[in-house]
Amino acid sequence: MEAVAAEFPDVAFEIRFQPFQLYPDLPRDSRGVDKLEYFTALSERRRPNASMAEKKARIAGLVGAWKADGLDLTSPFGVDGGRWGSSFDAQRLIWLARQQGREDPMIEAIYSLNHVDNEPLSDHAKLLEAARAAGVQRAPELLAQADGLGAREVLERYQHYVAMGINAVPVIVLDDKHVISNGAPEKDFLRRTF
């Protein structure tokens, strides 16, 4: 995005992370579910006729795309797929972090927790470690209230984006109105769009 923004010096770009639950059925408990089992069952429902080689190739493509942008994504098809849990409380922590000017470090810590360490985002002990690493204050208070601090705000944003037809991440929304990409866009697509 920075490279595209550099080509348009007269345009003010502000990139904002917004809450969204891709898998709202995931449990909010600290244990979560086995990531490999969850993705295997999900894949069977979505693509019942795909071979394991096709499924692995799809994940390898995702891992490769992330790596090309300098990001680390651990494949769920490894020996130990790790755990997967609801991201609702992680989204609430990002909401809190934004208010403290710590949004980017909080997002980085949560992405590492989920995609690199393969820990469930529903594990409050892990979320507290991520919040401490990101310098976010009041995280214990937020997590002590299951549906308290930030819950209404996060839920309203979820509902807003679902109503816009968003069903995949990442997604780019311009001016909080126009969905220009549901999924990871290519840089040339962004260049043409802007």
JSON list of C-alpha atoms in Angstrom, two decimals:
[
{"chain": "A", "resi": 1, "resn": "MET", "atom": "CA", "xyz": [0.00, 0.00, 0.00]},
{"chain": "A", "resi": 2, "resn": "GLU", "atom": "CA", "xyz": [2.88, 2.38, 0.77]},
{"chain": "A", "resi": 3, "resn": "ALA", "atom": "CA", "xyz": [4.26, 1.95, -2.75]},
{"chain": "A", "resi": 4, "resn": "VAL", "atom": "CA", "xyz": [0.87, 2.76, -4.27]},
{"chain": "A", "resi": 5, "resn": "ALA", "atom": "CA", "xyz": [0.42, 5.75, -1.93]},
{"chain": "A", "resi": 6, "resn": "ALA", "atom": "CA", "xyz": [3.83, 7.11, -3.01]},
{"chain": "A", "resi": 7, "resn": "GLU", "atom": "CA", "xyz": [2.56, 7.24, -6.61]},
{"chain": "A", "resi": 8, "resn": "PHE", "atom": "CA", "xyz": [-0.33, 9.50, -5.53]},
{"chain": "A", "resi": 9, "resn": "PRO", "atom": "CA", "xyz": [1.32, 12.26, -3.47]},
{"chain": "A", "resi": 10, "resn": "ASP", "atom": "CA", "xyz": [-1.76, 14.51, -3.65]},
{"chain": "A", "resi": 11, "resn": "VAL", "atom": "CA", "xyz": [-4.06, 11.90, -2.09]},
{"chain": "A", "resi": 12, "resn": "ALA", "atom": "CA", "xyz": [-4.31, 11.50, 1.68]},
{"chain": "A", "resi": 13, "resn": "PHE", "atom": "CA", "xyz": [-4.31, 7.80, 2.53]},
{"chain": "A", "resi": 14, "resn": "GLU", "atom": "CA", "xyz": [-5.30, 6.60, 5.97]},
{"chain": "A", "resi": 15, "resn": "ILE", "atom": "CA", "xyz": [-5.21, 2.86, 6.51]},
{"chain": "A", "resi": 16, "resn": "ARG", "atom": "CA", "xyz": [-7.42, 1.71, 9.38]},
{"chain": "A", "resi": 17, "resn": "PHE", "atom": "CA", "xyz": [-7.80, -1.82, 10.64]},
{"chain": "A", "resi": 18, "resn": "GLN", "atom": "CA", "xyz": [-11.46, -2.67, 11.21]},
{"chain": "A", "resi": 19, "resn": "PRO", "atom": "CA", "xyz": [-12.93, -5.53, 13.23]},
{"chain": "A", "resi": 20, "resn": "PHE", "atom": "CA", "xyz": [-14.36, -8.52, 11.42]},
{"chain": "A", "resi": 21, "resn": "GLN", "atom": "CA", "xyz": [-14.98, -12.13, 12.40]},
{"chain": "A", "resi": 22, "resn": "LEU", "atom": "CA", "xyz": [-14.29, -14.48, 9.54]},
{"chain": "A", "resi": 23, "resn": "TYR", "atom": "CA", "xyz": [-15.28, -17.51, 11.64]},
{"chain": "A", "resi": 24, "resn": "PRO", "atom": "CA", "xyz": [-17.89, -16.36, 14.20]},
{"chain": "A", "resi": 25, "resn": "ASP", "atom": "CA", "xyz": [-18.59, -19.95, 15.23]},
{"chain": "A", "resi": 26, "resn": "LEU", "atom": "CA", "xyz": [-15.21, -20.35, 16.92]},
{"chain": "A", "resi": 27, "resn": "PRO", "atom": "CA", "xyz": [-15.38, -20.74, 20.72]},
{"chain": "A", "resi": 28, "resn": "ARG", "atom": "CA", "xyz": [-14.48, -17.89, 23.09]},
{"chain": "A", "resi": 29, "resn": "ASP", "atom": "CA", "xyz": [-12.91, -20.22, 25.65]},
{"chain": "A", "resi": 30, "resn": "SER", "atom": "CA", "xyz": [-9.15, -20.23, 26.22]},
{"chain": "A", "resi": 31, "resn": "ARG", "atom": "CA", "xyz": [-8.65, -23.66, 24.64]},
{"chain": "A", "resi": 32, "resn": "GLY", "atom": "CA", "xyz": [-10.18, -23.01, 21.23]},
{"chain": "A", "resi": 33, "resn": "VAL", "atom": "CA", "xyz": [-10.23, -25.81, 18.66]},
{"chain": "A", "resi": 34, "resn": "ASP", "atom": "CA", "xyz": [-7.58, -27.68, 16.74]},
{"chain": "A", "resi": 35, "resn": "LYS", "atom": "CA", "xyz": [-6.72, -25.50, 13.74]},
{"chain": "A", "resi": 36, "resn": "LEU", "atom": "CA", "xyz": [-5.94, -28.39, 11.39]},
{"chain": "A", "resi": 37, "resn": "GLU", "atom": "CA", "xyz": [-9.20, -30.21, 12.23]},
{"chain": "A", "resi": 38, "resn": "TYR", "atom": "CA", "xyz": [-11.21, -26.99, 11.87]},
{"chain": "A", "resi": 39, "resn": "PHE", "atom": "CA", "xyz": [-9.73, -26.11, 8.47]},
{"chain": "A", "resi": 40, "resn": "THR", "atom": "CA", "xyz": [-10.05, -29.69, 7.24]},
{"chain": "A", "resi": 41, "resn": "ALA", "atom": "CA", "xyz": [-13.78, -29.74, 8.11]},
{"chain": "A", "resi": 42, "resn": "LEU", "atom": "CA", "xyz": [-14.26, -26.25, 6.64]},
{"chain": "A", "resi": 43, "resn": "SER", "atom": "CA", "xyz": [-12.50, -27.26, 3.44]},
{"chain": "A", "resi": 44, "resn": "GLU", "atom": "CA", "xyz": [-14.67, -30.38, 3.16]},
{"chain": "A", "resi": 45, "resn": "ARG", "atom": "CA", "xyz": [-17.82, -28.25, 3.40]},
{"chain": "A", "resi": 46, "resn": "ARG", "atom": "CA", "xyz": [-16.62, -25.60, 0.94]},
{"chain": "A", "resi": 47, "resn": "ARG", "atom": "CA", "xyz": [-14.76, -27.80, -1.57]},
{"chain": "A", "resi": 48, "resn": "PRO", "atom": "CA", "xyz": [-15.87, -31.39, -1.03]},
{"chain": "A", "resi": 49, "resn": "ASN", "atom": "CA", "xyz": [-14.26, -32.66, -4.24]},
{"chain": "A", "resi": 50, "resn": "ALA", "atom": "CA", "xyz": [-10.85, -30.98, -3.84]},
{"chain": "A", "resi": 51, "resn": "SER", "atom": "CA", "xyz": [-7.89, -33.28, -3.35]},
{"chain": "A", "resi": 52, "resn": "MET", "atom": "CA", "xyz": [-5.47, -32.86, -0.45]},
{"chain": "A", "resi": 53, "resn": "ALA", "atom": "CA", "xyz": [-2.84, -31.73, -2.99]},
{"chain": "A", "resi": 54, "resn": "GLU", "atom": "CA", "xyz": [-5.18, -28.96, -4.19]},
{"chain": "A", "resi": 55, "resn": "LYS", "atom": "CA", "xyz": [-5.90, -27.89, -0.61]},
{"chain": "A", "resi": 56, "resn": "LYS", "atom": "CA", "xyz": [-2.20, -27.82, 0.25]},
{"chain": "A", "resi": 57, "resn": "ALA", "atom": "CA", "xyz": [-1.45, -25.84, -2.93]},
{"chain": "A", "resi": 58, "resn": "ARG", "atom": "CA", "xyz": [-4.08, -23.26, -1.96]},
{"chain": "A", "resi": 59, "resn": "ILE", "atom": "CA", "xyz": [-2.50, -22.84, 1.51]},
{"chain": "A", "resi": 60, "resn": "ALA", "atom": "CA", "xyz": [1.01, -22.78, 0.02]},
{"chain": "A", "resi": 61, "resn": "GLY", "atom": "CA", "xyz": [-0.13, -19.93, -2.26]},
{"chain": "A", "resi": 62, "resn": "LEU", "atom": "CA", "xyz": [-1.37, -17.99, 0.77]},
{"chain": "A", "resi": 63, "resn": "VAL", "atom": "CA", "xyz": [1.86, -18.61, 2.68]},
{"chain": "A", "resi": 64, "resn": "GLY", "atom": "CA", "xyz": [3.87, -17.51, -0.38]},
{"chain": "A", "resi": 65, "resn": "ALA", "atom": "CA", "xyz": [1.84, -14.32, -0.85]},
{"chain": "A", "resi": 66, "resn": "TRP", "atom": "CA", "xyz": [2.34, -13.38, 2.79]},
{"chain": "A", "resi": 67, "resn": "LYS", "atom": "CA", "xyz": [6.07, -14.17, 2.60]},
{"chain": "A", "resi": 68, "resn": "ALA", "atom": "CA", "xyz": [6.46, -11.94, -0.50]},
{"chain": "A", "resi": 69, "resn": "ASP", "atom": "CA", "xyz": [5.20, -9.06, 1.63]},
{"chain": "A", "resi": 70, "resn": "GLY", "atom": "CA", "xyz": [7.57, -9.91, 4.49]},
{"chain": "A", "resi": 71, "resn": "LEU", "atom": "CA", "xyz": [4.96, -11.62, 6.66]},
{"chain": "A", "resi": 72, "resn": "ASP", "atom": "CA", "xyz": [5.21, -15.01, 8.31]},
{"chain": "A", "resi": 73, "resn": "LEU", "atom": "CA", "xyz": [2.19, -17.33, 8.05]},
{"chain": "A", "resi": 74, "resn": "THR", "atom": "CA", "xyz": [2.42, -20.78, 9.55]},
{"chain": "A", "resi": 75, "resn": "SER", "atom": "CA", "xyz": [0.49, -23.33, 7.51]},
{"chain": "A", "resi": 76, "resn": "PRO", "atom": "CA", "xyz": [-2.29, -25.23, 9.31]},
{"chain": "A", "resi": 77, "resn": "PHE", "atom": "CA", "xyz": [-1.21, -28.32, 7.35]},
{"chain": "A", "resi": 78, "resn": "GLY", "atom": "CA", "xyz": [1.92, -28.79, 9.44]},
{"chain": "A", "resi": 79, "resn": "VAL", "atom": "CA", "xyz": [2.41, -31.57, 11.97]},
{"chain": "A", "resi": 80, "resn": "ASP", "atom": "CA", "xyz": [0.86, -29.42, 14.70]},
{"chain": "A", "resi": 81, "resn": "GLY", "atom": "CA", "xyz": [-1.73, -27.02, 13.35]},
{"chain": "A", "resi": 82, "resn": "GLY", "atom": "CA", "xyz": [-2.04, -25.17, 16.62]},
{"chain": "A", "resi": 83, "resn": "ARG", "atom": "CA", "xyz": [-5.23, -23.82, 18.12]},
{"chain": "A", "resi": 84, "resn": "TRP", "atom": "CA", "xyz": [-7.94, -21.50, 16.81]},
{"chain": "A", "resi": 85, "resn": "GLY", "atom": "CA", "xyz": [-10.43, -19.47, 18.85]},
{"chain": "A", "resi": 86, "resn": "SER", "atom": "CA", "xyz": [-12.80, -16.54, 18.58]},
{"chain": "A", "resi": 87, "resn": "SER", "atom": "CA", "xyz": [-11.17, -13.23, 17.70]},
{"chain": "A", "resi": 88, "resn": "PHE", "atom": "CA", "xyz": [-13.85, -11.15, 19.45]},
{"chain": "A", "resi": 89, "resn": "ASP", "atom": "CA", "xyz": [-11.76, -10.23, 22.50]},
{"chain": "A", "resi": 90, "resn": "ALA", "atom": "CA", "xyz": [-8.68, -9.64, 20.33]},
{"chain": "A", "resi": 91, "resn": "GLN", "atom": "CA", "xyz": [-10.78, -7.19, 18.29]},
{"chain": "A", "resi": 92, "resn": "ARG", "atom": "CA", "xyz": [-11.83, -5.45, 21.50]},
{"chain": "A", "resi": 93, "resn": "LEU", "atom": "CA", "xyz": [-8.15, -5.11, 22.46]},
{"chain": "A", "resi": 94, "resn": "ILE", "atom": "CA", "xyz": [-7.40, -3.54, 19.08]},
{"chain": "A", "resi": 95, "resn": "TRP", "atom": "CA", "xyz": [-10.28, -1.10, 19.68]},
{"chain": "A", "resi": 96, "resn": "LEU", "atom": "CA", "xyz": [-8.72, -0.20, 23.05]},
{"chain": "A", "resi": 97, "resn": "ALA", "atom": "CA", "xyz": [-5.22, 0.04, 21.55]},
{"chain": "A", "resi": 98, "resn": "ARG", "atom": "CA", "xyz": [-6.46, 2.47, 18.87]},
{"chain": "A", "resi": 99, "resn": "GLN", "atom": "CA", "xyz": [-7.63, 4.84, 21.60]},
{"chain": "A", "resi": 100, "resn": "GLN", "atom": "CA", "xyz": [-4.13, 4.73, 23.10]},
{"chain": "A", "resi": 101, "resn": "GLY", "atom": "CA", "xyz": [-2.25, 5.18, 19.82]},
{"chain": "A", "resi": 102, "resn": "ARG", "atom": "CA", "xyz": [-1.00, 1.56, 20.05]},
{"chain": "A", "resi": 103, "resn": "GLU", "atom": "CA", "xyz": [-3.13, -0.02, 17.31]},
{"chain": "A", "resi": 104, "resn": "ASP", "atom": "CA", "xyz": [-0.31, -1.08, 14.98]},
{"chain": "A", "resi": 105, "resn": "PRO", "atom": "CA", "xyz": [1.79, -2.79, 17.70]},
{"chain": "A", "resi": 106, "resn": "MET", "atom": "CA", "xyz": [-1.35, -4.52, 19.02]},
{"chain": "A", "resi": 107, "resn": "ILE", "atom": "CA", "xyz": [-2.27, -5.80, 15.56]},
{"chain": "A", "resi": 108, "resn": "GLU", "atom": "CA", "xyz": [1.29, -7.05, 15.01]},
{"chain": "A", "resi": 109, "resn": "ALA", "atom": "CA", "xyz": [1.24, -8.86, 18.36]},
{"chain": "A", "resi": 110, "resn": "ILE", "atom": "CA", "xyz": [-2.15, -10.45, 17.60]},
{"chain": "A", "resi": 111, "resn": "TYR", "atom": "CA", "xyz": [-1.13, -11.51, 14.09]},
{"chain": "A", "resi": 112, "resn": "SER", "atom": "CA", "xyz": [2.03, -13.13, 15.47]},
{"chain": "A", "resi": 113, "resn": "LEU", "atom": "CA", "xyz": [0.05, -14.85, 18.21]},
{"chain": "A", "resi": 114, "resn": "ASN", "atom": "CA", "xyz": [-2.43, -16.26, 15.70]},
{"chain": "A", "resi": 115, "resn": "HIS", "atom": "CA", "xyz": [-0.47, -16.84, 12.48]},
{"chain": "A", "resi": 116, "resn": "VAL", "atom": "CA", "xyz": [3.06, -17.51, 13.70]},
{"chain": "A", "resi": 117, "resn": "ASP", "atom": "CA", "xyz": [2.66, -19.00, 17.19]},
{"chain": "A", "resi": 118, "resn": "ASN", "atom": "CA", "xyz": [-0.64, -20.73, 16.30]},
{"chain": "A", "resi": 119, "resn": "GLU", "atom": "CA", "xyz": [-2.24, -19.77, 19.61]},
{"chain": "A", "resi": 120, "resn": "PRO", "atom": "CA", "xyz": [-6.01, -19.21, 19.91]},
{"chain": "A", "resi": 121, "resn": "LEU", "atom": "CA", "xyz": [-7.06, -15.56, 20.01]},
{"chain": "A", "resi": 122, "resn": "SER", "atom": "CA", "xyz": [-9.58, -16.58, 22.68]},
{"chain": "A", "resi": 123, "resn": "ASP", "atom": "CA", "xyz": [-6.82, -17.31, 25.23]},
{"chain": "A", "resi": 124, "resn": "HIS", "atom": "CA", "xyz": [-6.86, -14.33, 27.60]},
{"chain": "A", "resi": 125, "resn": "ALA", "atom": "CA", "xyz": [-3.44, -15.12, 29.06]},
{"chain": "A", "resi": 126, "resn": "LYS", "atom": "CA", "xyz": [-1.91, -14.94, 25.56]},
{"chain": "A", "resi": 127, "resn": "LEU", "atom": "CA", "xyz": [-3.89, -11.80, 24.73]},
{"chain": "A", "resi": 128, "resn": "LEU", "atom": "CA", "xyz": [-2.61, -10.14, 27.90]},
{"chain": "A", "resi": 129, "resn": "GLU", "atom": "CA", "xyz": [0.97, -11.00, 26.91]},
{"chain": "A", "resi": 130, "resn": "ALA", "atom": "CA", "xyz": [0.33, -9.47, 23.47]},
{"chain": "A", "resi": 131, "resn": "ALA", "atom": "CA", "xyz": [-1.19, -6.33, 25.03]},
{"chain": "A", "resi": 132, "resn": "ARG", "atom": "CA", "xyz": [1.81, -5.93, 27.37]},
{"chain": "A", "resi": 133, "resn": "ALA", "atom": "CA", "xyz": [4.20, -6.33, 24.44]},
{"chain": "A", "resi": 134, "resn": "ALA", "atom": "CA", "xyz": [2.24, -3.68, 22.50]},
{"chain": "A", "resi": 135, "resn": "GLY", "atom": "CA", "xyz": [2.14, -1.30, 25.48]},
{"chain": "A", "resi": 136, "resn": "VAL", "atom": "CA", "xyz": [-1.66, -1.32, 25.78]},
{"chain": "A", "resi": 137, "resn": "GLN", "atom": "CA", "xyz": [-3.04, -0.19, 29.14]},
{"chain": "A", "resi": 138, "resn": "ARG", "atom": "CA", "xyz": [-6.26, -1.48, 30.78]},
{"chain": "A", "resi": 139, "resn": "ALA", "atom": "CA", "xyz": [-6.21, -4.83, 28.92]},
{"chain": "A", "resi": 140, "resn": "PRO", "atom": "CA", "xyz": [-6.92, -6.85, 32.11]},
{"chain": "A", "resi": 141, "resn": "GLU", "atom": "CA", "xyz": [-9.95, -4.65, 32.81]},
{"chain": "A", "resi": 142, "resn": "LEU", "atom": "CA", "xyz": [-11.26, -5.13, 29.27]},
{"chain": "A", "resi": 143, "resn": "LEU", "atom": "CA", "xyz": [-10.82, -8.92, 29.29]},
{"chain": "A", "resi": 144, "resn": "ALA", "atom": "CA", "xyz": [-12.41, -9.28, 32.75]},
{"chain": "A", "resi": 145, "resn": "GLN", "atom": "CA", "xyz": [-15.71, -8.08, 31.26]},
{"chain": "A", "resi": 146, "resn": "ALA", "atom": "CA", "xyz": [-16.87, -10.64, 28.68]},
{"chain": "A", "resi": 147, "resn": "ASP", "atom": "CA", "xyz": [-19.28, -8.27, 26.99]},
{"chain": "A", "resi": 148, "resn": "GLY", "atom": "CA", "xyz": [-18.19, -4.97, 28.52]},
{"chain": "A", "resi": 149, "resn": "LEU", "atom": "CA", "xyz": [-15.61, -2.49, 27.37]},
{"chain": "A", "resi": 150, "resn": "GLY", "atom": "CA", "xyz": [-15.52, -2.25, 23.55]},
{"chain": "A", "resi": 151, "resn": "ALA", "atom": "CA", "xyz": [-17.99, -5.09, 22.93]},
{"chain": "A", "resi": 152, "resn": "ARG", "atom": "CA", "xyz": [-20.81, -2.92, 21.58]},
{"chain": "A", "resi": 153, "resn": "GLU", "atom": "CA", "xyz": [-18.46, -0.92, 19.36]},
{"chain": "A", "resi": 154, "resn": "VAL", "atom": "CA", "xyz": [-16.82, -4.02, 17.87]},
{"chain": "A", "resi": 155, "resn": "LEU", "atom": "CA", "xyz": [-20.16, -5.75, 17.31]},
{"chain": "A", "resi": 156, "resn": "GLU", "atom": "CA", "xyz": [-21.57, -2.68, 15.55]},
{"chain": "A", "resi": 157, "resn": "ARG", "atom": "CA", "xyz": [-18.57, -2.61, 13.18]},
{"chain": "A", "resi": 158, "resn": "TYR", "atom": "CA", "xyz": [-18.96, -6.34, 12.45]},
{"chain": "A", "resi": 159, "resn": "GLN", "atom": "CA", "xyz": [-22.60, -5.83, 11.56]},
{"chain": "A", "resi": 160, "resn": "HIS", "atom": "CA", "xyz": [-21.79, -2.80, 9.40]},
{"chain": "A", "resi": 161, "resn": "TYR", "atom": "CA", "xyz": [-19.29, -4.73, 7.29]},
{"chain": "A", "resi": 162, "resn": "VAL", "atom": "CA", "xyz": [-21.44, -7.84, 7.00]},
{"chain": "A", "resi": 163, "resn": "ALA", "atom": "CA", "xyz": [-24.29, -5.60, 5.78]},
{"chain": "A", "resi": 164, "resn": "MET", "atom": "CA", "xyz": [-21.89, -4.26, 3.11]},
{"chain": "A", "resi": 165, "resn": "GLY", "atom": "CA", "xyz": [-21.49, -7.82, 1.82]},
{"chain": "A", "resi": 166, "resn": "ILE", "atom": "CA", "xyz": [-18.00, -8.44, 3.16]},
{"chain": "A", "resi": 167, "resn": "ASN", "atom": "CA", "xyz": [-17.29, -12.14, 3.63]},
{"chain": "A", "resi": 168, "resn": "ALA", "atom": "CA", "xyz": [-13.52, -12.44, 3.29]},
{"chain": "A", "resi": 169, "resn": "VAL", "atom": "CA", "xyz": [-10.38, -10.79, 4.60]},
{"chain": "A", "resi": 170, "resn": "PRO", "atom": "CA", "xyz": [-8.36, -8.83, 3.86]},
{"chain": "A", "resi": 171, "resn": "VAL", "atom": "CA", "xyz": [-10.67, -6.32, 2.24]},
{"chain": "A", "resi": 172, "resn": "ILE", "atom": "CA", "xyz": [-10.29, -2.71, 1.18]},
{"chain": "A", "resi": 173, "resn": "VAL", "atom": "CA", "xyz": [-13.14, -0.30, 1.81]},
{"chain": "A", "resi": 174, "resn": "LEU", "atom": "CA", "xyz": [-12.81, 3.29, 0.60]},
{"chain": "A", "resi": 175, "resn": "ASP", "atom": "CA", "xyz": [-14.34, 6.04, 2.72]},
{"chain": "A", "resi": 176, "resn": "ASP", "atom": "CA", "xyz": [-16.18, 3.37, 4.76]},
{"chain": "A", "resi": 177, "resn": "LYS", "atom": "CA", "xyz": [-18.62, 2.97, 1.84]},
{"chain": "A", "resi": 178, "resn": "HIS", "atom": "CA", "xyz": [-17.08, 1.36, -1.23]},
{"chain": "A", "resi": 179, "resn": "VAL", "atom": "CA", "xyz": [-15.83, -2.22, -1.16]},
{"chain": "A", "resi": 180, "resn": "ILE", "atom": "CA", "xyz": [-13.19, -2.41, -3.87]},
{"chain": "A", "resi": 181, "resn": "SER", "atom": "CA", "xyz": [-11.66, -5.74, -2.99]},
{"chain": "A", "resi": 182, "resn": "ASN", "atom": "CA", "xyz": [-12.96, -8.70, -1.03]},
{"chain": "A", "resi": 183, "resn": "GLY", "atom": "CA", "xyz": [-9.71, -10.57, -0.47]},
{"chain": "A", "resi": 184, "resn": "ALA", "atom": "CA", "xyz": [-6.05, -9.67, -1.05]},
{"chain": "A", "resi": 185, "resn": "PRO", "atom": "CA", "xyz": [-5.77, -7.30, -4.03]},
{"chain": "A", "resi": 186, "resn": "GLU", "atom": "CA", "xyz": [-2.81, -7.10, -6.37]},
{"chain": "A", "resi": 187, "resn": "LYS", "atom": "CA", "xyz": [-0.84, -3.83, -6.34]},
{"chain": "A", "resi": 188, "resn": "ASP", "atom": "CA", "xyz": [-1.66, -3.19, -10.01]},
{"chain": "A", "resi": 189, "resn": "PHE", "atom": "CA", "xyz": [-5.36, -3.45, -9.21]},
{"chain": "A", "resi": 190, "resn": "LEU", "atom": "CA", "xyz": [-4.97, -0.84, -6.45]},
{"chain": "A", "resi": 191, "resn": "ARG", "atom": "CA", "xyz": [-2.99, 1.42, -8.76]},
{"chain": "A", "resi": 192, "resn": "ARG", "atom": "CA", "xyz": [-5.72, 1.28, -11.42]},
{"chain": "A", "resi": 193, "resn": "THR", "atom": "CA", "xyz": [-8.46, 1.80, -8.82]},
{"chain": "A", "resi": 194, "resn": "PHE", "atom": "CA", "xyz": [-6.84, 4.91, -7.33]}
]
